[in-house]
mmCIF file of C-alpha atoms in Angstrom:
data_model
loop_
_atom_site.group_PDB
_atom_site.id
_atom_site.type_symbol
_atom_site.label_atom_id
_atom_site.label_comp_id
_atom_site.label_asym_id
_atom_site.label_seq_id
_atom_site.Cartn_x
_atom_site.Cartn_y
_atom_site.Cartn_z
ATOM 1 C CA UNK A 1 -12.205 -4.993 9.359
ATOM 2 C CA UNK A 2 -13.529 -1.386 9.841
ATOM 3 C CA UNK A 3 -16.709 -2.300 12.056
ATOM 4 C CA UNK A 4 -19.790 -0.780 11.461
ATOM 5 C CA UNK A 5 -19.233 2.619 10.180
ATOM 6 C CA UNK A 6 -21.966 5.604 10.040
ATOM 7 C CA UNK A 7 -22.184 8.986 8.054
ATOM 8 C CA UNK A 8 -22.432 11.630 8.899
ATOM 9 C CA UNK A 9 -21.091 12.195 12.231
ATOM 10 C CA UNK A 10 -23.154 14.996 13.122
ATOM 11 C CA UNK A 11 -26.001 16.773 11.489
ATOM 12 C CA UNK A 12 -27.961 19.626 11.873
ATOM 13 C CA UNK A 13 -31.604 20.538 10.657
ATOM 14 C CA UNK A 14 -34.831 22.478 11.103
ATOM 15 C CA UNK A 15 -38.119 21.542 12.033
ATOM 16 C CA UNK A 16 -39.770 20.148 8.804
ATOM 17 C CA UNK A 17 -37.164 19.217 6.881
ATOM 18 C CA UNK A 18 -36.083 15.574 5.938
ATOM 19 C CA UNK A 19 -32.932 13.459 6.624
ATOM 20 C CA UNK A 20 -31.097 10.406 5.513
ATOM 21 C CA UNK A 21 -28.627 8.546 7.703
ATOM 22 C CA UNK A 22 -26.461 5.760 6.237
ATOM 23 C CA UNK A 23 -24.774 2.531 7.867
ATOM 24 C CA UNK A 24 -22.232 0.376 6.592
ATOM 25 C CA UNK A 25 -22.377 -3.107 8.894
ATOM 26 C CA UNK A 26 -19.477 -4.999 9.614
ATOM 27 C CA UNK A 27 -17.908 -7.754 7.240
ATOM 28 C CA UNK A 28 -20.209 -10.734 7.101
ATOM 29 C CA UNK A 29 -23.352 -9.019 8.820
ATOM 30 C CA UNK A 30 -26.399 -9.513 7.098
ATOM 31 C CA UNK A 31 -28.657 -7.716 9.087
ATOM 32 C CA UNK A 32 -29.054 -3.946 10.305
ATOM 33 C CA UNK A 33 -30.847 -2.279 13.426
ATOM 34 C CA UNK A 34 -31.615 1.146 13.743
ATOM 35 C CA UNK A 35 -31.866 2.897 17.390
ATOM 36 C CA UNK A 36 -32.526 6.327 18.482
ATOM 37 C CA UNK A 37 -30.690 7.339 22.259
ATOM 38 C CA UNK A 38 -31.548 10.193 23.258
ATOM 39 C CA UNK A 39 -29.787 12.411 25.992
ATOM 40 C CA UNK A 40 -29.656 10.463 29.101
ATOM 41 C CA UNK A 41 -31.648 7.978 27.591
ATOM 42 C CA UNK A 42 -30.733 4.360 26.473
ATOM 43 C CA UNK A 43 -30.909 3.276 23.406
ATOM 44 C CA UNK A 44 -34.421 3.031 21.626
ATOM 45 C CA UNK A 45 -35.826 0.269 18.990
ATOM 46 C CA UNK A 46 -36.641 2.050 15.513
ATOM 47 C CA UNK A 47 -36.308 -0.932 13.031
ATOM 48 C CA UNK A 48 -34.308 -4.090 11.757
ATOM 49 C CA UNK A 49 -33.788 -5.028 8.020
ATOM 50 C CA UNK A 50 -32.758 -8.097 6.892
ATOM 51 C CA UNK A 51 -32.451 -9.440 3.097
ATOM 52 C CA UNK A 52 -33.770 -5.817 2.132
ATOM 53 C CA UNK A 53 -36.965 -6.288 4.032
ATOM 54 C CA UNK A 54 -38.045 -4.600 7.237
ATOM 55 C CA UNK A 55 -38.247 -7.486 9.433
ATOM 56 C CA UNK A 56 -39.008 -5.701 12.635
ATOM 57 C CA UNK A 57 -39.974 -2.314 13.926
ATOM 58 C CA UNK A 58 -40.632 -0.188 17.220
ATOM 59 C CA UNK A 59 -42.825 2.404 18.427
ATOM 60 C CA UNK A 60 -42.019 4.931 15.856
ATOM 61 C CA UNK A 61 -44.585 6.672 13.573
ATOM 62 C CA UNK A 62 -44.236 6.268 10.234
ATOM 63 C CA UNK A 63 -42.207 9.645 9.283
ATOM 64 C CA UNK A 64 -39.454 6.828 10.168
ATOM 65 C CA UNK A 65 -38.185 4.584 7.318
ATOM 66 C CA UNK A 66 -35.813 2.815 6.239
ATOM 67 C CA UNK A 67 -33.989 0.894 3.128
ATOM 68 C CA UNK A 68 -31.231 -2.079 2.909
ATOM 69 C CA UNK A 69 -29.132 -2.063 -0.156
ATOM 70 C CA UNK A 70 -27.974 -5.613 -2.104
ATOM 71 C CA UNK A 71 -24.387 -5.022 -0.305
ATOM 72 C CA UNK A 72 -26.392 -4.946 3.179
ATOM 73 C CA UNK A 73 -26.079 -1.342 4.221
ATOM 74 C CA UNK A 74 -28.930 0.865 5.214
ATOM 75 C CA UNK A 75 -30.556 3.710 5.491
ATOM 76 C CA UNK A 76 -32.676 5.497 7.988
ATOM 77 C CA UNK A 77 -34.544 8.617 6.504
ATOM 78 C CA UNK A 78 -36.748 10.680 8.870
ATOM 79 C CA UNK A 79 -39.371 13.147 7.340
ATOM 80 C CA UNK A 80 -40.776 16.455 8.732
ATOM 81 C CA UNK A 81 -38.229 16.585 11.718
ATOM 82 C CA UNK A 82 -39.479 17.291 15.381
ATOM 83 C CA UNK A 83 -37.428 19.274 17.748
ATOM 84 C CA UNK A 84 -37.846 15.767 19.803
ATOM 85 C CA UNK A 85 -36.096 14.066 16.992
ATOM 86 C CA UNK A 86 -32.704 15.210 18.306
ATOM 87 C CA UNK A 87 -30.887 12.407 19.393
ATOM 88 C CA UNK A 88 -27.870 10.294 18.442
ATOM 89 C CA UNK A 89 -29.089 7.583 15.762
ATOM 90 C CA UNK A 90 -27.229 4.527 16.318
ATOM 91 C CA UNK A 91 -26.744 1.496 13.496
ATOM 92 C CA UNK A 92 -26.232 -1.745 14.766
ATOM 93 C CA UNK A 93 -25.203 -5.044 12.725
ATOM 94 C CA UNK A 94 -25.695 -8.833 13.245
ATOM 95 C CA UNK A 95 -25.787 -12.188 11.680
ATOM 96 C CA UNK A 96 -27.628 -15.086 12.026
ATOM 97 C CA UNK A 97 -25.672 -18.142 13.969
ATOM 98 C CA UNK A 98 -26.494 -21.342 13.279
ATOM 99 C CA UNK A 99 -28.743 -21.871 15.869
ATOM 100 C CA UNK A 100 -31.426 -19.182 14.087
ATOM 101 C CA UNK A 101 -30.248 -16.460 17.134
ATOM 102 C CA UNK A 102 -28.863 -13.281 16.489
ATOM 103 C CA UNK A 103 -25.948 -13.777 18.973
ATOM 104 C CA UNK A 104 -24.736 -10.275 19.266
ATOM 105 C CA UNK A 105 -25.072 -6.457 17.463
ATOM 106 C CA UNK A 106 -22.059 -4.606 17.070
ATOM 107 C CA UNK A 107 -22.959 -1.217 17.315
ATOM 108 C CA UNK A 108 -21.542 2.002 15.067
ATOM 109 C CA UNK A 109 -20.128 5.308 16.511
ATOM 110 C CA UNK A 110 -24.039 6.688 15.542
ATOM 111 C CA UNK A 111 -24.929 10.041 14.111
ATOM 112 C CA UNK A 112 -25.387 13.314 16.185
ATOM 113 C CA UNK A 113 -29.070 14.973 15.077
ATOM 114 C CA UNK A 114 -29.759 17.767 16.295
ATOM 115 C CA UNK A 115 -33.023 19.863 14.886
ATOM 116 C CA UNK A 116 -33.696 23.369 15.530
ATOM 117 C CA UNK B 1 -42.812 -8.618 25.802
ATOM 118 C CA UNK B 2 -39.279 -7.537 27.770
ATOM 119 C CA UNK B 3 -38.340 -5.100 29.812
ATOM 120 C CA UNK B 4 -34.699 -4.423 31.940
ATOM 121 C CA UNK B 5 -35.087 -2.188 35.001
ATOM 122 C CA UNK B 6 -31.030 -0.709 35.882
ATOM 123 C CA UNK B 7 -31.683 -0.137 39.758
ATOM 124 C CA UNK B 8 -29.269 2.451 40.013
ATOM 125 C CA UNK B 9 -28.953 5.445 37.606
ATOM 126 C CA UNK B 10 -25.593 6.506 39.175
ATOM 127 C CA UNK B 11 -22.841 4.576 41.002
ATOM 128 C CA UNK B 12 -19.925 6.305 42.582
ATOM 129 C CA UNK B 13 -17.173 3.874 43.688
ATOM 130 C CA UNK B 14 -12.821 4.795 44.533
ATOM 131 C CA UNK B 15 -10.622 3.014 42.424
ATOM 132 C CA UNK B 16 -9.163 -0.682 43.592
ATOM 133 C CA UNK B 17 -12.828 -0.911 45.246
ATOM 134 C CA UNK B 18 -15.646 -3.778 44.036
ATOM 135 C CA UNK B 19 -18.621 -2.865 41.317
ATOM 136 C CA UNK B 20 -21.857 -3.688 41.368
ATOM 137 C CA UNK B 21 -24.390 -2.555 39.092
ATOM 138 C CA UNK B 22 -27.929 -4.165 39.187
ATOM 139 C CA UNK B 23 -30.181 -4.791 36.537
ATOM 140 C CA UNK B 24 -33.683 -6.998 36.315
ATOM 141 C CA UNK B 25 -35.233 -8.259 33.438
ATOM 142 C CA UNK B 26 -38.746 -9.651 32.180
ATOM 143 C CA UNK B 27 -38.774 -11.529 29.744
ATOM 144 C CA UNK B 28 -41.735 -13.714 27.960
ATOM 145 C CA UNK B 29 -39.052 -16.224 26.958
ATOM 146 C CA UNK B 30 -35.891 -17.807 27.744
ATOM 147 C CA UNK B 31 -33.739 -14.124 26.965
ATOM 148 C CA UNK B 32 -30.734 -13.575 26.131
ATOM 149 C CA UNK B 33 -28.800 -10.692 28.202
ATOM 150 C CA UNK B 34 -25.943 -8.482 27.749
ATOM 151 C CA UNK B 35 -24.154 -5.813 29.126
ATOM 152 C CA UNK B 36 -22.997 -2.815 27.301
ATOM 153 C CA UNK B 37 -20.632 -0.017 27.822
ATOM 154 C CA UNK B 38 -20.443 3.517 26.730
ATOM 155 C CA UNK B 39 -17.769 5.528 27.294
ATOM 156 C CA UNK B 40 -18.385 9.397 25.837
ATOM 157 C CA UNK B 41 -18.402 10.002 22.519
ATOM 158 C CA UNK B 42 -17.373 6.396 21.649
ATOM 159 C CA UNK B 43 -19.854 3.739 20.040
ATOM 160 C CA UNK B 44 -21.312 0.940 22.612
ATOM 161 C CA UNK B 45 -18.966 -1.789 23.935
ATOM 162 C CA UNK B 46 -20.165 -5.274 23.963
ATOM 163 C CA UNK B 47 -18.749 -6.461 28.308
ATOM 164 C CA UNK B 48 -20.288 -9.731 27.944
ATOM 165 C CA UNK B 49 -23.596 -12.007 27.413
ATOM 166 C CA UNK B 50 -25.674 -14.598 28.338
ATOM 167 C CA UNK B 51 -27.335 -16.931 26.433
ATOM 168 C CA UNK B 52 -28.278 -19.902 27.784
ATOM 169 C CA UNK B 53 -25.266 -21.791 28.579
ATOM 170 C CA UNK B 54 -22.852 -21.147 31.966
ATOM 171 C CA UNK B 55 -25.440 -18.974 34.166
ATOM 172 C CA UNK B 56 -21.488 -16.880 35.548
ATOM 173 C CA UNK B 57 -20.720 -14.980 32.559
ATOM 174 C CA UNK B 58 -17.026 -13.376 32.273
ATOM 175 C CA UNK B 59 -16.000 -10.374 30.080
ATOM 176 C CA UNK B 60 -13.745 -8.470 29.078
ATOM 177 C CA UNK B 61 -11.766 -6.043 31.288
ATOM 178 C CA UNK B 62 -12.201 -8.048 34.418
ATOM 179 C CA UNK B 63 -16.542 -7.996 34.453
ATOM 180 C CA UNK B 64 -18.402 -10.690 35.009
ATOM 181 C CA UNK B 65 -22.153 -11.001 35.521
ATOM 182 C CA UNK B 66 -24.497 -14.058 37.214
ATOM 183 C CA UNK B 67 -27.978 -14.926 35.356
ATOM 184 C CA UNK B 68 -30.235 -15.815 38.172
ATOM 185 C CA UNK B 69 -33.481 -16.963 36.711
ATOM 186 C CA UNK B 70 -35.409 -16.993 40.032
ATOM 187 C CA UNK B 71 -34.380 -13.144 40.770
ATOM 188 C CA UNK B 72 -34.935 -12.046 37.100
ATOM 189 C CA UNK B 73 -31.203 -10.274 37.807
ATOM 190 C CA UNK B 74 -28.440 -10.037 35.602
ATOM 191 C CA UNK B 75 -25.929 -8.020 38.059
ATOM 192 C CA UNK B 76 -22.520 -7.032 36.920
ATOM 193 C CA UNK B 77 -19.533 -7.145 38.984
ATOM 194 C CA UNK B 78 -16.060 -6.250 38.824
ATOM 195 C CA UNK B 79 -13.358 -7.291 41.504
ATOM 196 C CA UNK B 80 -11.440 -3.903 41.461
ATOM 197 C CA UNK B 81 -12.744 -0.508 40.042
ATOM 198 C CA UNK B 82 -9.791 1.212 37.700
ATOM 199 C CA UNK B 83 -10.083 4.788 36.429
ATOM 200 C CA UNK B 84 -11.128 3.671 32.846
ATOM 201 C CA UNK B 85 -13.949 2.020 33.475
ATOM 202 C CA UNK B 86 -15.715 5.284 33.761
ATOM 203 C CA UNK B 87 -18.578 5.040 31.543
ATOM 204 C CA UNK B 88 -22.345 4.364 30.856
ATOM 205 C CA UNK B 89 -23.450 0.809 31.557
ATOM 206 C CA UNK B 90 -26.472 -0.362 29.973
ATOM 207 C CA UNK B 91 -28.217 -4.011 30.425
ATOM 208 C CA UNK B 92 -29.675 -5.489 27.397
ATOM 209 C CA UNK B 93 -32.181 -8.281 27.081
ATOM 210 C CA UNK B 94 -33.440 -9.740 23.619
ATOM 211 C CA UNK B 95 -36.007 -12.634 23.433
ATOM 212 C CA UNK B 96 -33.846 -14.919 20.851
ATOM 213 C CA UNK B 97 -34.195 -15.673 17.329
ATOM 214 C CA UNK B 98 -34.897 -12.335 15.238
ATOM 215 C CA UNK B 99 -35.636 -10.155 18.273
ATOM 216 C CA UNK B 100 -34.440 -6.839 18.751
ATOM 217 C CA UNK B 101 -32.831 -5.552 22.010
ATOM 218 C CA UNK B 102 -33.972 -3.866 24.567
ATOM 219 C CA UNK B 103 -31.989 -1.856 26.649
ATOM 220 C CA UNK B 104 -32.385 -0.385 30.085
ATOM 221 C CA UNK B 105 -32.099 3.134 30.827
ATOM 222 C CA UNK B 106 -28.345 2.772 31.849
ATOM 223 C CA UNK B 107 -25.981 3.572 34.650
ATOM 224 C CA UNK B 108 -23.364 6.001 34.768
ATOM 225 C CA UNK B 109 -20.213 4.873 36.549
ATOM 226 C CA UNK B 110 -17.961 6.890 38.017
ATOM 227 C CA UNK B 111 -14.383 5.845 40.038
ATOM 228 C CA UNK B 112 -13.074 8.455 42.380
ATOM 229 C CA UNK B 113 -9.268 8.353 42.738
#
């Protein structure tokens, strides 16, 4: 089992332009959570998708959004990047137990962004 | 809504020597908690978690962490600091079913030989 895997590693933009992120969650995982750490920071709510729907989402305007695919990976696209948009994007999966709770999120290695 | 306060943002212990990092939650309903590690450039590291069962939670790599309801804590301990464990700690707490995490602002641990 690879785990939840992320592309690219890092990635590097200017002020303005647009980005895509993808996430591959672990075997079984239905469900995929987007965060946004930036330096120093912990780790920052952006969104959750779940059966191809956004189920949840954080303080984040609207320039952040997301997709789930049929085969339960995800994207996160960000439009006209902010210098404050630099941060490491991590993806997160999960899976319902059978009591209804999302018992745990295995995070991916995240993506690097850095906009200049 | 929930919150998680980490009381310290840096801990400096010598290896062989206990850990203790603190961290409070709030929490509108009965949370779930967990603590995290980072080590650098690596992906976050589930220690352990609470949810609702045994209120002394053990981990991996020797950590263990006691929910006390009345205190709001969720402090994580660890008999004997080793040289690895230097890393970024971060306490999570999620409300339950569907509910995303929140995580505090984390603690960097660092073991002096």
């Amino acid at each position: 089992d690879a785990g939840v895997t992320q592309s690219p590693t890092h990635l590097i933009k200017t002020r303005g332009q647009q980005v895509t992120l993808r996430c591959s969650p672990k075997s079984g995982h239905d469900t995929v959570s987007w965060y946004q750490q930036a330096l120093g920071q912990g780790p920052q709510f952006i969104f959750q998708y779940y059966e191809e729907e956004e189920r949840q989402r954080g303080n984040f305007p609207d320039r952040f959004s997301g997709h789930q695919f049929p085969n339960y990976s995800s994207e996160l696209n960000v439009n006209a990047l902010l210098l404050g948009d630099s941060a490491l994007y991590l993806c997160a999966s999960s899976m319902l137990t059978l009591a209804g709770d999302y018992n745990e999120q295995f995070f991916g290695p995240g993506t690097r962004l850095t906009v200049l | 809504a929930q919150s998680v306060t980490q009381l310290d943002s840096h801990v400096s212990v010598s290896e062989g020597t206990p850990v203790l990092l603190r961290c409070n939650y709030s929490s509108s309903y009965s949370p779930s908690l967990f603590w995290y590690v980072q080590h650098p450039n690596k992906g976050l590291q589930l220690l352990l978690k609470y949810t609702s069962a045994a209120t002394l939670v053990k981990g991996i790599n020797g950590f263990e962490a006691e929910f006390k309801k009345s205190e709001t804590s969720f402090h994580l301990t660890k008999p004997s600091a080793h040289m690895s464990d230097a890393a970024e700690y971060f306490c999570v707490v999620s409300a339950g079913y569907g509910q995303n995490f929140v995580f505090g602002p984390g603690t960097r641990l660092s073991v002096l030989p």
